[in-house]
Amino acid sequence: MTLDISIVPSAHPRSAAEVAEILANPGFGIHFTDHMFTVEWTPEKGWHDARITAYGPLTLDPATAVLHYAQEIFEGMKAYRHDDGSVWTFRPEENAQRMVRSSHRLALPVLEADDFVQAVDALVTVDERWVAEPGTEKSLYIRPFMIASEAFLGVRPAQHVTFMVIASPAGAYFKGGIKPLTLWLTEEYTRAGRGGMGAAKTGGNYASSLVAQQEAIDQGCDQVVFLDAAEGRYVEELGGMNMYFVYADGHIVTPETGTILEGITRSAIIDLAEKSGHQVEERKISIDEWRDGVSSGEITEVFACGTAAVVTPVGTLKWAGGEVGGSTEAGALTMQIRQSLVDIQYGRADDTFGWMHKVL
Ligand SMILES: *Cc1c(COP(=O)(O)O)cnc(C)c1O
């Protein structure tokens, strides 16, 4: 707890009735809480002027570096309300440490993990009434981000940086039942090469994924799958989710880290699956192994994972000229892993791994 956070409450918080109406049907990323957290950095002063103020627009000089050179990183996490009314986050130190790794790659200053967690806790505490009641898989999605806020068009790491946290109530990801995804294999675009930014959580990776995601939608698919940039042969991940493959003998494979984003959900699933007796391999898996494995029945389940959806089954893989799969039902292990994770997050199962962090 090293940040000295001043709090200036919003003069116009939403009424209880307005909050209730939003929480009844929050959607995703549409509504924002009453407040936001901000802290600034300069080389001379380090991190300073930490504050929680009313949520609202930023005033930015048109020459602000992030608008031109995309020196930006972010995180995504959730706060969950348990049955006893308490509010918790899931492995926030992991998000904090990943942001430190991202900041190295993007030449941004390091925000210490303790300060990151303190900032998130402070905002969630001020906006506690935005964390929905338990029981419906609603949550408060939290978006910490760091931007190059110096007004300067020269190309070098910014000398003025701003870290902020905003929060947005999120509905259950699957309304009306879990429906397996159809994925589109892009053979034209890649998301990250060796030495690139693939392992950093940065807006640039999303900017580069959008045209491929649009191609997926045009092909009638839900999401795009990227292959490695060097050989165009090994499965990497989706635009914002990691991938898992379940084999007939019970072992599980997930692509190794390096050019993919090191998902916190991905890492939790390794622990959960191993605990329930499944051997987990982190290794390269080729697109041929995927296609042939699903055709032959050697691969019995495919799923994707990330904070927003937790775990989502994959039914079909499509590419230019073919498709494989077609399952319209979620696999049993996919759903078992999903349930175990969600039960820990909502406090319905023992937190045997010590993943939950109590906010209030
Ligand atoms: C955030 C993200 C994920 C999922 O990470 P979680 O920590 O599990 O939410 C996967 N891929 C990309 C590209 C991401 O940005």
mmCIF file of C-alpha atoms and ligand atoms in Angstrom:
data_model
loop_
_atom_site.group_PDB
_atom_site.id
_atom_site.type_symbol
_atom_site.label_atom_id
_atom_site.label_comp_id
_atom_site.label_asym_id
_atom_site.label_seq_id
_atom_site.Cartn_x
_atom_site.Cartn_y
_atom_site.Cartn_z
ATOM 1 C CA MET A 1 0.000 0.000 0.000
ATOM 2 C CA THR A 2 2.222 2.737 -1.161
ATOM 3 C CA LEU A 3 -0.133 4.894 -3.220
ATOM 4 C CA ASP A 4 -1.633 7.863 -1.450
ATOM 5 C CA ILE A 5 -5.059 7.882 -3.107
ATOM 6 C CA SER A 6 -7.294 10.933 -2.810
ATOM 7 C CA ILE A 7 -11.003 10.342 -3.311
ATOM 8 C CA VAL A 8 -13.321 12.985 -4.728
ATOM 9 C CA PRO A 9 -16.751 11.349 -4.909
ATOM 10 C CA SER A 10 -18.864 11.914 -7.994
ATOM 11 C CA ALA A 11 -21.314 14.784 -7.598
ATOM 12 C CA HIS A 12 -23.726 12.911 -9.876
ATOM 13 C CA PRO A 13 -23.691 9.206 -9.019
ATOM 14 C CA ARG A 14 -26.345 7.091 -10.697
ATOM 15 C CA SER A 15 -29.440 6.598 -8.553
ATOM 16 C CA ALA A 16 -30.075 3.235 -6.904
ATOM 17 C CA ALA A 17 -32.883 2.654 -9.395
ATOM 18 C CA GLU A 18 -30.606 3.370 -12.367
ATOM 19 C CA VAL A 19 -27.918 1.012 -11.060
ATOM 20 C CA ALA A 20 -30.527 -1.694 -10.481
ATOM 21 C CA GLU A 21 -31.825 -1.296 -14.019
ATOM 22 C CA ILE A 22 -28.314 -1.547 -15.503
ATOM 23 C CA LEU A 23 -27.403 -4.549 -13.339
ATOM 24 C CA ALA A 24 -30.576 -6.323 -14.464
ATOM 25 C CA ASN A 25 -29.172 -6.455 -17.994
ATOM 26 C CA PRO A 26 -25.588 -5.180 -18.051
ATOM 27 C CA GLY A 27 -24.368 -6.600 -21.375
ATOM 28 C CA PHE A 28 -20.604 -6.223 -21.737
ATOM 29 C CA GLY A 29 -18.519 -3.049 -21.788
ATOM 30 C CA ILE A 30 -21.483 -0.721 -22.273
ATOM 31 C CA HIS A 31 -22.092 0.805 -18.856
ATOM 32 C CA PHE A 32 -19.447 2.180 -16.515
ATOM 33 C CA THR A 33 -19.419 2.747 -12.779
ATOM 34 C CA ASP A 34 -19.542 6.184 -11.136
ATOM 35 C CA HIS A 35 -15.793 6.535 -10.610
ATOM 36 C CA MET A 36 -12.385 5.952 -12.152
ATOM 37 C CA PHE A 37 -8.861 5.649 -10.768
ATOM 38 C CA THR A 38 -5.962 7.673 -12.196
ATOM 39 C CA VAL A 39 -2.257 7.960 -11.355
ATOM 40 C CA GLU A 40 0.426 9.790 -13.350
ATOM 41 C CA TRP A 41 4.103 9.037 -13.940
ATOM 42 C CA THR A 42 7.075 11.185 -14.911
ATOM 43 C CA PRO A 43 10.775 10.298 -14.668
ATOM 44 C CA GLU A 44 11.265 13.048 -12.055
ATOM 45 C CA LYS A 45 8.340 12.285 -9.776
ATOM 46 C CA GLY A 46 7.680 8.606 -10.397
ATOM 47 C CA TRP A 47 4.034 7.609 -9.821
ATOM 48 C CA HIS A 48 2.152 10.519 -8.278
ATOM 49 C CA ASP A 49 -1.233 12.174 -7.911
ATOM 50 C CA ALA A 50 -3.212 8.959 -7.372
ATOM 51 C CA ARG A 51 -6.912 9.770 -7.286
ATOM 52 C CA ILE A 52 -10.409 8.434 -7.607
ATOM 53 C CA THR A 53 -12.754 10.888 -9.276
ATOM 54 C CA ALA A 54 -16.066 10.884 -11.105
ATOM 55 C CA TYR A 55 -16.036 8.717 -14.240
ATOM 56 C CA GLY A 56 -15.831 10.945 -17.283
ATOM 57 C CA PRO A 57 -14.108 11.862 -20.549
ATOM 58 C CA LEU A 58 -10.394 12.655 -20.716
ATOM 59 C CA THR A 59 -9.053 15.808 -22.278
ATOM 60 C CA LEU A 60 -6.067 14.865 -24.425
ATOM 61 C CA ASP A 61 -3.733 16.994 -26.491
ATOM 62 C CA PRO A 62 -4.037 15.831 -30.136
ATOM 63 C CA ALA A 63 -0.279 15.131 -30.051
ATOM 64 C CA THR A 64 -0.643 12.667 -27.132
ATOM 65 C CA ALA A 65 1.801 9.880 -27.972
ATOM 66 C CA VAL A 66 -0.562 6.930 -27.461
ATOM 67 C CA LEU A 67 -2.837 8.249 -30.210
ATOM 68 C CA HIS A 68 0.010 8.056 -32.716
ATOM 69 C CA TYR A 69 2.330 5.243 -31.675
ATOM 70 C CA ALA A 70 0.042 2.969 -29.643
ATOM 71 C CA GLN A 71 2.285 2.808 -26.575
ATOM 72 C CA GLU A 72 -0.423 1.229 -24.441
ATOM 73 C CA ILE A 73 -1.030 -1.855 -22.297
ATOM 74 C CA PHE A 74 -4.050 -3.118 -20.429
ATOM 75 C CA GLU A 75 -5.455 -5.804 -18.180
ATOM 76 C CA GLY A 76 -8.819 -7.500 -17.815
ATOM 77 C CA MET A 77 -10.158 -8.989 -14.577
ATOM 78 C CA LYS A 78 -13.384 -9.319 -12.630
ATOM 79 C CA ALA A 79 -14.831 -8.750 -9.161
ATOM 80 C CA TYR A 80 -17.361 -11.308 -7.939
ATOM 81 C CA ARG A 81 -19.870 -11.103 -5.115
ATOM 82 C CA HIS A 82 -20.192 -14.152 -2.883
ATOM 83 C CA ASP A 83 -23.361 -15.321 -1.138
ATOM 84 C CA ASP A 84 -22.357 -13.646 2.137
ATOM 85 C CA GLY A 85 -22.129 -10.272 0.370
ATOM 86 C CA SER A 86 -18.319 -10.136 0.304
ATOM 87 C CA VAL A 87 -16.533 -9.032 -2.880
ATOM 88 C CA TRP A 88 -13.503 -10.814 -4.339
ATOM 89 C CA THR A 89 -11.114 -10.664 -7.276
ATOM 90 C CA PHE A 90 -9.386 -13.648 -8.907
ATOM 91 C CA ARG A 91 -5.566 -13.770 -8.787
ATOM 92 C CA PRO A 92 -5.117 -9.979 -9.111
ATOM 93 C CA GLU A 93 -1.345 -10.264 -8.459
ATOM 94 C CA GLU A 94 -1.158 -12.300 -11.687
ATOM 95 C CA ASN A 95 -2.738 -9.436 -13.617
ATOM 96 C CA ALA A 96 -0.368 -7.023 -11.866
ATOM 97 C CA GLN A 97 2.696 -9.078 -12.737
ATOM 98 C CA ARG A 98 1.570 -9.555 -16.317
ATOM 99 C CA MET A 99 1.169 -5.786 -16.616
ATOM 100 C CA VAL A 100 4.757 -5.421 -15.388
ATOM 101 C CA ARG A 101 5.880 -7.817 -18.150
ATOM 102 C CA SER A 102 3.793 -5.930 -20.714
ATOM 103 C CA SER A 103 5.280 -2.630 -19.533
ATOM 104 C CA HIS A 104 8.809 -3.925 -20.183
ATOM 105 C CA ARG A 105 7.883 -4.870 -23.747
ATOM 106 C CA LEU A 106 6.161 -1.557 -24.472
ATOM 107 C CA ALA A 107 8.885 0.558 -22.780
ATOM 108 C CA LEU A 108 6.424 1.830 -20.177
ATOM 109 C CA PRO A 109 7.291 2.422 -16.502
ATOM 110 C CA VAL A 110 6.716 -0.344 -13.977
ATOM 111 C CA LEU A 111 3.756 0.012 -11.644
ATOM 112 C CA GLU A 112 4.536 -2.221 -8.665
ATOM 113 C CA ALA A 113 2.173 -5.155 -8.237
ATOM 114 C CA ASP A 114 1.073 -3.963 -4.785
ATOM 115 C CA ASP A 115 0.128 -0.576 -6.189
ATOM 116 C CA PHE A 116 -1.828 -2.170 -9.025
ATOM 117 C CA VAL A 117 -3.821 -4.313 -6.586
ATOM 118 C CA GLN A 118 -4.318 -1.340 -4.260
ATOM 119 C CA ALA A 119 -5.701 0.773 -7.138
ATOM 120 C CA VAL A 120 -8.122 -1.962 -8.239
ATOM 121 C CA ASP A 121 -9.278 -2.595 -4.667
ATOM 122 C CA ALA A 122 -9.803 1.122 -4.071
ATOM 123 C CA LEU A 123 -12.011 1.559 -7.142
ATOM 124 C CA VAL A 124 -14.019 -1.606 -6.447
ATOM 125 C CA THR A 125 -14.527 -0.421 -2.874
ATOM 126 C CA VAL A 126 -15.801 3.006 -3.933
ATOM 127 C CA ASP A 127 -18.087 1.473 -6.582
ATOM 128 C CA GLU A 128 -19.086 -1.603 -4.597
ATOM 129 C CA ARG A 129 -22.789 -1.227 -5.341
ATOM 130 C CA TRP A 130 -21.966 -2.003 -9.005
ATOM 131 C CA VAL A 131 -20.958 -5.591 -8.149
ATOM 132 C CA ALA A 132 -24.133 -7.577 -8.871
ATOM 133 C CA GLU A 133 -25.729 -10.010 -6.462
ATOM 134 C CA PRO A 134 -24.477 -13.607 -6.802
ATOM 135 C CA GLY A 135 -26.390 -16.387 -8.479
ATOM 136 C CA THR A 136 -26.515 -15.321 -12.104
ATOM 137 C CA GLU A 137 -22.823 -15.294 -13.080
ATOM 138 C CA LYS A 138 -22.778 -11.525 -13.278
ATOM 139 C CA SER A 139 -19.602 -9.698 -12.288
ATOM 140 C CA LEU A 140 -17.870 -6.342 -12.366
ATOM 141 C CA TYR A 141 -15.376 -6.332 -15.231
ATOM 142 C CA ILE A 142 -12.287 -4.286 -14.353
ATOM 143 C CA ARG A 143 -10.099 -2.652 -16.972
ATOM 144 C CA PRO A 144 -6.738 -1.312 -15.776
ATOM 145 C CA PHE A 145 -4.722 0.361 -18.556
ATOM 146 C CA MET A 146 -1.579 2.425 -19.034
ATOM 147 C CA ILE A 147 -1.038 4.955 -21.815
ATOM 148 C CA ALA A 148 1.722 7.210 -23.124
ATOM 149 C CA SER A 149 0.089 10.519 -22.193
ATOM 150 C CA GLU A 150 2.951 12.856 -23.139
ATOM 151 C CA ALA A 151 2.115 15.349 -25.868
ATOM 152 C CA PHE A 152 5.093 14.772 -28.149
ATOM 153 C CA LEU A 153 5.402 13.468 -31.708
ATOM 154 C CA GLY A 154 9.037 12.397 -31.477
ATOM 155 C CA VAL A 155 9.546 8.654 -31.377
ATOM 156 C CA ARG A 156 10.824 7.529 -27.977
ATOM 157 C CA PRO A 157 9.260 6.123 -24.812
ATOM 158 C CA ALA A 158 6.887 8.686 -23.319
ATOM 159 C CA GLN A 159 8.059 10.805 -20.393
ATOM 160 C CA HIS A 160 4.537 11.235 -19.136
ATOM 161 C CA VAL A 161 2.453 8.124 -18.569
ATOM 162 C CA THR A 162 -1.019 7.648 -17.103
ATOM 163 C CA PHE A 163 -2.386 4.502 -15.472
ATOM 164 C CA MET A 164 -6.130 4.245 -15.000
ATOM 165 C CA VAL A 165 -8.712 1.738 -13.817
ATOM 166 C CA ILE A 166 -12.299 1.757 -14.986
ATOM 167 C CA ALA A 167 -15.022 -0.805 -14.267
ATOM 168 C CA SER A 168 -18.062 -2.043 -16.129
ATOM 169 C CA PRO A 169 -20.787 -4.425 -14.954
ATOM 170 C CA ALA A 170 -20.858 -7.612 -17.040
ATOM 171 C CA GLY A 171 -23.732 -10.008 -17.607
ATOM 172 C CA ALA A 172 -23.450 -13.777 -17.797
ATOM 173 C CA TYR A 173 -21.441 -14.505 -20.943
ATOM 174 C CA PHE A 174 -23.803 -17.203 -22.123
ATOM 175 C CA LYS A 175 -27.392 -16.111 -21.975
ATOM 176 C CA GLY A 176 -29.818 -18.914 -22.733
ATOM 177 C CA GLY A 177 -27.343 -21.791 -22.587
ATOM 178 C CA ILE A 178 -23.818 -22.488 -23.710
ATOM 179 C CA LYS A 179 -23.403 -22.659 -27.452
ATOM 180 C CA PRO A 180 -20.181 -24.006 -28.994
ATOM 181 C CA LEU A 181 -18.224 -21.551 -31.130
ATOM 182 C CA THR A 182 -17.465 -21.880 -34.802
ATOM 183 C CA LEU A 183 -13.914 -20.738 -35.497
ATOM 184 C CA TRP A 184 -12.396 -19.393 -38.688
ATOM 185 C CA LEU A 185 -8.799 -20.278 -39.478
ATOM 186 C CA THR A 186 -7.040 -17.294 -41.004
ATOM 187 C CA GLU A 187 -4.275 -18.297 -43.397
ATOM 188 C CA GLU A 188 -3.482 -14.726 -44.377
ATOM 189 C CA TYR A 189 -3.000 -12.873 -41.087
ATOM 190 C CA THR A 190 -0.880 -13.610 -38.029
ATOM 191 C CA ARG A 191 -0.996 -11.910 -34.639
ATOM 192 C CA ALA A 192 2.603 -12.078 -33.432
ATOM 193 C CA GLY A 193 6.047 -13.127 -34.577
ATOM 194 C CA ARG A 194 9.233 -14.029 -32.727
ATOM 195 C CA GLY A 195 10.425 -10.952 -30.864
ATOM 196 C CA GLY A 196 7.048 -9.250 -31.377
ATOM 197 C CA MET A 197 4.402 -8.273 -28.872
ATOM 198 C CA GLY A 198 2.412 -11.505 -28.761
ATOM 199 C CA ALA A 199 2.938 -12.068 -25.045
ATOM 200 C CA ALA A 200 2.128 -8.460 -24.099
ATOM 201 C CA LYS A 201 -1.437 -7.407 -23.399
ATOM 202 C CA THR A 202 -1.484 -4.389 -25.651
ATOM 203 C CA GLY A 203 -4.083 -2.713 -27.830
ATOM 204 C CA GLY A 204 -1.834 -3.124 -30.881
ATOM 205 C CA ASN A 205 -2.389 -6.878 -30.871
ATOM 206 C CA TYR A 206 -6.123 -6.280 -30.952
ATOM 207 C CA ALA A 207 -5.848 -3.669 -33.701
ATOM 208 C CA SER A 208 -4.007 -6.188 -35.860
ATOM 209 C CA SER A 209 -6.557 -8.928 -35.139
ATOM 210 C CA LEU A 210 -9.655 -6.979 -36.185
ATOM 211 C CA VAL A 211 -9.431 -7.490 -39.945
ATOM 212 C CA ALA A 212 -9.050 -11.241 -39.396
ATOM 213 C CA GLN A 213 -11.938 -11.229 -36.921
ATOM 214 C CA GLN A 214 -14.029 -9.401 -39.524
ATOM 215 C CA GLU A 215 -13.121 -12.101 -42.058
ATOM 216 C CA ALA A 216 -14.340 -14.704 -39.549
ATOM 217 C CA ILE A 217 -17.685 -12.916 -39.186
ATOM 218 C CA ASP A 218 -18.007 -12.629 -42.977
ATOM 219 C CA GLN A 219 -17.480 -16.399 -43.158
ATOM 220 C CA GLY A 220 -20.333 -16.942 -40.712
ATOM 221 C CA CYS A 221 -17.965 -17.806 -37.839
ATOM 222 C CA ASP A 222 -17.770 -16.439 -34.294
ATOM 223 C CA GLN A 223 -14.033 -15.979 -33.792
ATOM 224 C CA VAL A 224 -10.741 -16.209 -35.667
ATOM 225 C CA VAL A 225 -7.877 -18.639 -34.928
ATOM 226 C CA PHE A 226 -4.305 -17.540 -35.580
ATOM 227 C CA LEU A 227 -1.386 -19.767 -36.528
ATOM 228 C CA ASP A 228 2.267 -19.024 -35.799
ATOM 229 C CA ALA A 229 3.890 -16.389 -37.998
ATOM 230 C CA ALA A 230 7.082 -18.320 -38.810
ATOM 231 C CA GLU A 231 5.633 -21.447 -40.403
ATOM 232 C CA GLY A 232 1.893 -20.878 -40.538
ATOM 233 C CA ARG A 233 1.523 -24.311 -39.024
ATOM 234 C CA TYR A 234 1.071 -24.206 -35.249
ATOM 235 C CA VAL A 235 -2.044 -23.112 -33.402
ATOM 236 C CA GLU A 236 -1.553 -19.943 -31.374
ATOM 237 C CA GLU A 237 -4.817 -18.561 -29.987
ATOM 238 C CA LEU A 238 -7.965 -16.598 -30.788
ATOM 239 C CA GLY A 239 -8.104 -12.789 -30.838
ATOM 240 C CA GLY A 240 -8.515 -12.709 -27.058
ATOM 241 C CA MET A 241 -8.725 -16.286 -25.785
ATOM 242 C CA ASN A 242 -6.300 -19.189 -25.315
ATOM 243 C CA MET A 243 -6.999 -22.700 -26.630
ATOM 244 C CA TYR A 244 -7.257 -26.204 -25.193
ATOM 245 C CA PHE A 245 -7.557 -29.666 -26.778
ATOM 246 C CA VAL A 246 -8.845 -32.741 -24.920
ATOM 247 C CA TYR A 247 -7.703 -36.165 -26.155
ATOM 248 C CA ALA A 248 -9.594 -39.459 -26.008
ATOM 249 C CA ASP A 249 -7.171 -40.874 -23.404
ATOM 250 C CA GLY A 250 -7.906 -37.921 -21.086
ATOM 251 C CA HIS A 251 -4.750 -35.872 -21.563
ATOM 252 C CA ILE A 252 -4.986 -32.213 -22.491
ATOM 253 C CA VAL A 253 -2.836 -30.047 -24.759
ATOM 254 C CA THR A 254 -2.535 -26.264 -24.810
ATOM 255 C CA PRO A 255 -0.153 -24.260 -27.037
ATOM 256 C CA GLU A 256 3.099 -23.339 -25.280
ATOM 257 C CA THR A 257 3.780 -19.721 -24.341
ATOM 258 C CA GLY A 258 6.174 -17.435 -26.198
ATOM 259 C CA THR A 259 4.186 -15.594 -28.837
ATOM 260 C CA ILE A 260 0.762 -16.107 -27.214
ATOM 261 C CA LEU A 261 -0.760 -14.140 -24.367
ATOM 262 C CA GLU A 262 -0.151 -15.864 -21.047
ATOM 263 C CA GLY A 263 -3.758 -16.133 -19.970
ATOM 264 C CA ILE A 264 -4.507 -16.325 -16.263
ATOM 265 C CA THR A 265 -7.509 -18.518 -17.047
ATOM 266 C CA ARG A 266 -5.216 -20.730 -19.145
ATOM 267 C CA SER A 267 -2.842 -21.129 -16.221
ATOM 268 C CA ALA A 268 -5.648 -21.843 -13.721
ATOM 269 C CA ILE A 269 -6.984 -24.572 -16.009
ATOM 270 C CA ILE A 270 -3.592 -26.309 -16.043
ATOM 271 C CA ASP A 271 -3.752 -26.532 -12.232
ATOM 272 C CA LEU A 272 -7.408 -27.584 -12.122
ATOM 273 C CA ALA A 273 -7.023 -30.252 -14.818
ATOM 274 C CA GLU A 274 -3.892 -31.696 -13.205
ATOM 275 C CA LYS A 275 -5.608 -31.778 -9.828
ATOM 276 C CA SER A 276 -8.460 -33.808 -11.318
ATOM 277 C CA GLY A 277 -5.980 -36.305 -12.753
ATOM 278 C CA HIS A 278 -5.547 -35.085 -16.325
ATOM 279 C CA GLN A 279 -2.052 -34.842 -17.718
ATOM 280 C CA VAL A 280 -1.523 -31.408 -19.305
ATOM 281 C CA GLU A 281 1.007 -30.802 -22.071
ATOM 282 C CA GLU A 282 2.116 -27.303 -23.022
ATOM 283 C CA ARG A 283 3.541 -27.783 -26.476
ATOM 284 C CA LYS A 284 3.205 -26.922 -30.137
ATOM 285 C CA ILE A 285 0.081 -28.333 -31.742
ATOM 286 C CA SER A 286 -0.168 -28.138 -35.511
ATOM 287 C CA ILE A 287 -3.298 -27.330 -37.413
ATOM 288 C CA ASP A 288 -3.008 -30.799 -39.013
ATOM 289 C CA GLU A 289 -3.022 -32.450 -35.596
ATOM 290 C CA TRP A 290 -6.176 -30.495 -34.724
ATOM 291 C CA ARG A 291 -7.991 -31.276 -37.982
ATOM 292 C CA ASP A 292 -6.990 -34.947 -38.162
ATOM 293 C CA GLY A 293 -7.518 -35.454 -34.425
ATOM 294 C CA VAL A 294 -11.080 -34.185 -34.540
ATOM 295 C CA SER A 295 -11.791 -36.248 -37.706
ATOM 296 C CA SER A 296 -10.419 -39.464 -36.228
ATOM 297 C CA GLY A 297 -11.959 -38.928 -32.802
ATOM 298 C CA GLU A 298 -8.593 -38.770 -31.101
ATOM 299 C CA ILE A 299 -9.392 -35.185 -30.043
ATOM 300 C CA THR A 300 -12.720 -35.307 -28.241
ATOM 301 C CA GLU A 301 -13.143 -31.711 -27.039
ATOM 302 C CA VAL A 302 -11.813 -28.302 -28.020
ATOM 303 C CA PHE A 303 -12.340 -25.188 -25.923
ATOM 304 C CA ALA A 304 -11.164 -21.606 -25.564
ATOM 305 C CA CYS A 305 -10.669 -19.649 -22.352
ATOM 306 C CA GLY A 306 -10.288 -16.128 -21.033
ATOM 307 C CA THR A 307 -11.561 -13.894 -18.250
ATOM 308 C CA ALA A 308 -14.657 -12.680 -20.112
ATOM 309 C CA ALA A 309 -16.094 -16.066 -21.173
ATOM 310 C CA VAL A 310 -14.199 -18.216 -18.619
ATOM 311 C CA VAL A 311 -14.374 -21.386 -20.755
ATOM 312 C CA THR A 312 -16.242 -21.681 -24.022
ATOM 313 C CA PRO A 313 -16.582 -24.861 -26.103
ATOM 314 C CA VAL A 314 -15.502 -24.923 -29.744
ATOM 315 C CA GLY A 315 -17.808 -26.874 -32.058
ATOM 316 C CA THR A 316 -16.481 -26.359 -35.575
ATOM 317 C CA LEU A 317 -13.263 -25.245 -37.256
ATOM 318 C CA LYS A 318 -13.667 -23.759 -40.742
ATOM 319 C CA TRP A 319 -11.080 -22.713 -43.286
ATOM 320 C CA ALA A 320 -11.080 -21.760 -46.963
ATOM 321 C CA GLY A 321 -12.402 -24.931 -48.557
ATOM 322 C CA GLY A 322 -13.303 -27.092 -45.604
ATOM 323 C CA GLU A 323 -14.421 -27.647 -42.068
ATOM 324 C CA VAL A 324 -14.185 -30.203 -39.303
ATOM 325 C CA GLY A 325 -16.166 -30.869 -36.141
ATOM 326 C CA GLY A 326 -19.759 -29.762 -36.087
ATOM 327 C CA SER A 327 -20.489 -30.661 -32.494
ATOM 328 C CA THR A 328 -23.388 -28.612 -31.163
ATOM 329 C CA GLU A 329 -22.910 -29.706 -27.583
ATOM 330 C CA ALA A 330 -20.282 -28.725 -25.067
ATOM 331 C CA GLY A 331 -17.852 -31.468 -24.054
ATOM 332 C CA ALA A 332 -18.132 -32.991 -20.593
ATOM 333 C CA LEU A 333 -14.622 -32.096 -19.423
ATOM 334 C CA THR A 334 -14.962 -28.589 -20.892
ATOM 335 C CA MET A 335 -18.049 -28.013 -18.771
ATOM 336 C CA GLN A 336 -16.540 -29.647 -15.701
ATOM 337 C CA ILE A 337 -13.502 -27.360 -15.843
ATOM 338 C CA ARG A 338 -15.715 -24.353 -16.450
ATOM 339 C CA GLN A 339 -17.888 -25.219 -13.458
ATOM 340 C CA SER A 340 -14.912 -25.791 -11.138
ATOM 341 C CA LEU A 341 -13.465 -22.415 -12.024
ATOM 342 C CA VAL A 342 -16.729 -20.496 -11.749
ATOM 343 C CA ASP A 343 -17.502 -22.192 -8.422
ATOM 344 C CA ILE A 344 -14.173 -21.013 -6.994
ATOM 345 C CA GLN A 345 -14.702 -17.487 -8.346
ATOM 346 C CA TYR A 346 -18.166 -17.202 -6.796
ATOM 347 C CA GLY A 347 -17.096 -18.808 -3.528
ATOM 348 C CA ARG A 348 -19.188 -21.950 -3.970
ATOM 349 C CA ALA A 349 -16.155 -24.248 -3.876
ATOM 350 C CA ASP A 350 -13.098 -24.317 -1.635
ATOM 351 C CA ASP A 351 -10.363 -22.028 -2.875
ATOM 352 C CA THR A 352 -7.736 -24.756 -2.515
ATOM 353 C CA PHE A 353 -5.199 -22.907 -4.687
ATOM 354 C CA GLY A 354 -5.497 -19.612 -2.771
ATOM 355 C CA TRP A 355 -6.578 -17.772 -5.918
ATOM 356 C CA MET A 356 -9.208 -15.463 -4.452
ATOM 357 C CA HIS A 357 -8.402 -12.020 -3.090
ATOM 358 C CA LYS A 358 -10.901 -10.430 -0.722
ATOM 359 C CA VAL A 359 -11.633 -6.790 -1.541
ATOM 360 C CA LEU A 360 -14.375 -6.207 1.019
HETATM 361 C C1 LIG B 1 -6.415 -11.229 -22.151
HETATM 362 C C2 LIG B 1 -6.139 -12.186 -23.268
HETATM 363 C C3 LIG B 1 -6.337 -13.571 -23.140
HETATM 364 C C4 LIG B 1 -6.955 -14.207 -21.923
HETATM 365 O O1 LIG B 1 -6.251 -13.964 -20.761
HETATM 366 P P1 LIG B 1 -6.963 -14.113 -19.318
HETATM 367 O O2 LIG B 1 -5.939 -13.659 -18.369
HETATM 368 O O3 LIG B 1 -7.317 -15.538 -19.171
HETATM 369 O O4 LIG B 1 -8.167 -13.250 -19.378
HETATM 370 C C5 LIG B 1 -5.981 -14.374 -24.205
HETATM 371 N N1 LIG B 1 -5.474 -13.864 -25.340
HETATM 372 C C6 LIG B 1 -5.284 -12.536 -25.507
HETATM 373 C C7 LIG B 1 -4.727 -12.041 -26.785
HETATM 374 C C8 LIG B 1 -5.606 -11.651 -24.479
HETATM 375 O O5 LIG B 1 -5.412 -10.347 -24.652
#
